[in-house]
CSV table of C-alpha atoms and ligand atoms in Angstrom, one decimal:
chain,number,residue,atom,x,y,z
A,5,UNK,CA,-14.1,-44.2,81.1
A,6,UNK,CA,-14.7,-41.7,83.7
A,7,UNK,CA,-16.2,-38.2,83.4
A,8,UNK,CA,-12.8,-36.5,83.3
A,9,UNK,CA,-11.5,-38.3,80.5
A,10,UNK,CA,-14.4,-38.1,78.7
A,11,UNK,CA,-14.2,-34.5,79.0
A,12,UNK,CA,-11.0,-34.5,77.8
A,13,UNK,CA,-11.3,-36.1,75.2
A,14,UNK,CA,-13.8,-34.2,73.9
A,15,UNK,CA,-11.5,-30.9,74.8
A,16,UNK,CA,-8.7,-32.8,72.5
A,17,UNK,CA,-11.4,-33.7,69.5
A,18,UNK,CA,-12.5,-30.0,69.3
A,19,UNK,CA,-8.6,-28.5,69.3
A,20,UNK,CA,-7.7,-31.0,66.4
A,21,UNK,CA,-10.9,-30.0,64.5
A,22,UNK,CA,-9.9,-26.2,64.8
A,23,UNK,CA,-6.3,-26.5,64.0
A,24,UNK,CA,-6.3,-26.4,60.3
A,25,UNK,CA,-8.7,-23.5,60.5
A,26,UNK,CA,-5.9,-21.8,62.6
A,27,UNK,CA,-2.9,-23.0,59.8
A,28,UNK,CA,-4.9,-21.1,57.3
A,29,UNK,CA,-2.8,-18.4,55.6
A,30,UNK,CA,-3.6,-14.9,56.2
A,31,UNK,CA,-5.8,-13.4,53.5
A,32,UNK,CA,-3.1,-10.9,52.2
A,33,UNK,CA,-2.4,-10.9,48.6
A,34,UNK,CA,0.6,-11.2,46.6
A,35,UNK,CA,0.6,-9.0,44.3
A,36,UNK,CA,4.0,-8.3,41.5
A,37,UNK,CA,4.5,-5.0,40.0
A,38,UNK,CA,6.6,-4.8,36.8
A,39,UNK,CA,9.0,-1.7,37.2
A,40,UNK,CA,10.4,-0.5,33.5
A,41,UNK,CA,13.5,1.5,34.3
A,42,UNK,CA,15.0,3.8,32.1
A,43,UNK,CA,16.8,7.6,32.3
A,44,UNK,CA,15.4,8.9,34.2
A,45,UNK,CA,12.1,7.6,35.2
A,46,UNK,CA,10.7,3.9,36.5
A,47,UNK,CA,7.4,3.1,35.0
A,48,UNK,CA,5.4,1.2,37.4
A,49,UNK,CA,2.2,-1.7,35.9
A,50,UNK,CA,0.2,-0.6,39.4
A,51,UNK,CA,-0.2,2.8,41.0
A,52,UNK,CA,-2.1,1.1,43.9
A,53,UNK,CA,-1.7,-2.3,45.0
A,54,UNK,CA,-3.0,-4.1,48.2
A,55,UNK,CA,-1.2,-4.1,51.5
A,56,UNK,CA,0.7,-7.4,51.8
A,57,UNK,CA,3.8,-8.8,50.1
A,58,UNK,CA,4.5,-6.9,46.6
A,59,UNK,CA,7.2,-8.7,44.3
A,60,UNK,CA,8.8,-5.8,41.9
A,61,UNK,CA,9.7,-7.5,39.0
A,62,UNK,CA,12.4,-4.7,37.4
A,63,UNK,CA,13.0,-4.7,34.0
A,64,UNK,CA,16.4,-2.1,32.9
A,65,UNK,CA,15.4,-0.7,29.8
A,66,UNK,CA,17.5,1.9,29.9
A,67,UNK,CA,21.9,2.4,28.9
A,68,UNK,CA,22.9,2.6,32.3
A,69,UNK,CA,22.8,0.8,35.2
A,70,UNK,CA,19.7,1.1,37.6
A,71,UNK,CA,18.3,0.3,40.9
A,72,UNK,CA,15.6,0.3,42.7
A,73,UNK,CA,14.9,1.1,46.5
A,74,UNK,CA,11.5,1.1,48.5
A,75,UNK,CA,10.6,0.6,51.8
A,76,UNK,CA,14.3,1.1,53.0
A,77,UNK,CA,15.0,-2.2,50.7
A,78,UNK,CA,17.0,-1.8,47.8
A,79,UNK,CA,17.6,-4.2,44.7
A,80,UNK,CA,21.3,-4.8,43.1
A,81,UNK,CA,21.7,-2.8,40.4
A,82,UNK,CA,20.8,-3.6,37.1
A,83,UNK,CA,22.3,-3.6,33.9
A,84,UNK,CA,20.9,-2.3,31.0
A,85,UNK,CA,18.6,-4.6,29.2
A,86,UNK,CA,18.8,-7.1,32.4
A,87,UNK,CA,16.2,-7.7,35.0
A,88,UNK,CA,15.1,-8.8,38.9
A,89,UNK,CA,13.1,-8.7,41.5
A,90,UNK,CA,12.7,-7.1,44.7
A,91,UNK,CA,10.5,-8.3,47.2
A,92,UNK,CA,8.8,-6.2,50.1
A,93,UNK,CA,6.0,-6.5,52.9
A,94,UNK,CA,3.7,-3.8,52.9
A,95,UNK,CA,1.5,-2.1,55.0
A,96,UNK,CA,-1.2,0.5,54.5
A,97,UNK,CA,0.2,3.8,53.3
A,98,UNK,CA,2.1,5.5,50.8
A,99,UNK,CA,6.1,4.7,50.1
A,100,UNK,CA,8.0,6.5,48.5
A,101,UNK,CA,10.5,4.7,45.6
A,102,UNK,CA,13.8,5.8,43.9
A,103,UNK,CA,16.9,5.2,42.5
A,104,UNK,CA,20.0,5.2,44.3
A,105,UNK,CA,22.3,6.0,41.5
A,106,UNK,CA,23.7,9.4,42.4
A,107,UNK,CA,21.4,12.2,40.5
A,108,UNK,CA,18.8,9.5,39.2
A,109,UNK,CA,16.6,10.5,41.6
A,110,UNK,CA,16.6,14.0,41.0
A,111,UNK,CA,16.7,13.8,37.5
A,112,UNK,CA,13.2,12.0,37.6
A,113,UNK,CA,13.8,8.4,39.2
A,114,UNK,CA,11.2,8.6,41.7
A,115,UNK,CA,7.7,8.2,42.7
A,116,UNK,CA,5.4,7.3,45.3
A,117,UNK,CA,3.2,4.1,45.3
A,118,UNK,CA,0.2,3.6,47.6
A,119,UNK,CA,-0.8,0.6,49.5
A,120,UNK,CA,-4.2,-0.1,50.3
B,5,LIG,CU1,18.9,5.1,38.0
């Protein structure tokens, strides 16, 4: 074994050592928010959750039919008594969330949520 491969090898032995250090997830949470919907106003477990992915879990408790739009994602829309999930990658800031059921919005379905 020359000096070459020697070196190598030892170059090969440190890069598999650091490789499952580099496979490590990111440190971002996951975090689920439970979103009770009802006319005409979404009630929201968290205020503030950490940046990252954010799983709505929305729960119609409400008559009519409701969605639920964030983030320029929306879910399907959901009958009363039923529920679902919406799931969004956040960054820092604040996003603002409604309902896209014509008048919901401006009848009180709507709010802001901030991501720290
Ligand atoms: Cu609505």
């Amino acid at each position: 074994m020359n000096r070459l491969t020697l070196a190598l090898g030892v170059a090969l032995a440190t890069l598999v050592a650091a490789a499952p250090v580099a496979a490590r997830p990111t440190t971002a949470a996951a975090t689920t928010v439970t979103v009770q919907m009802k006319e005409f106003k979404f009630i929201l477990s968290k205020k503030t959750v950490p940046h990252g992915t954010v799983t709505f879990r929305l729960v119609n408790k409400g008559t009519i039919k409701h969605d639920f739009k964030i983030a320029g994602k929306k879910s399907k829309l959901i009958a009363k008594g039923k529920s679902g999930t919406l799931t969004v990658t956040l960054k820092k800031g604040m996003y603002p969330y409604l309902c896209t059921v014509p008048g919901h919005a401006a009848a009180g379905m709507k709010g802001k949520l901030k991501v720290t």
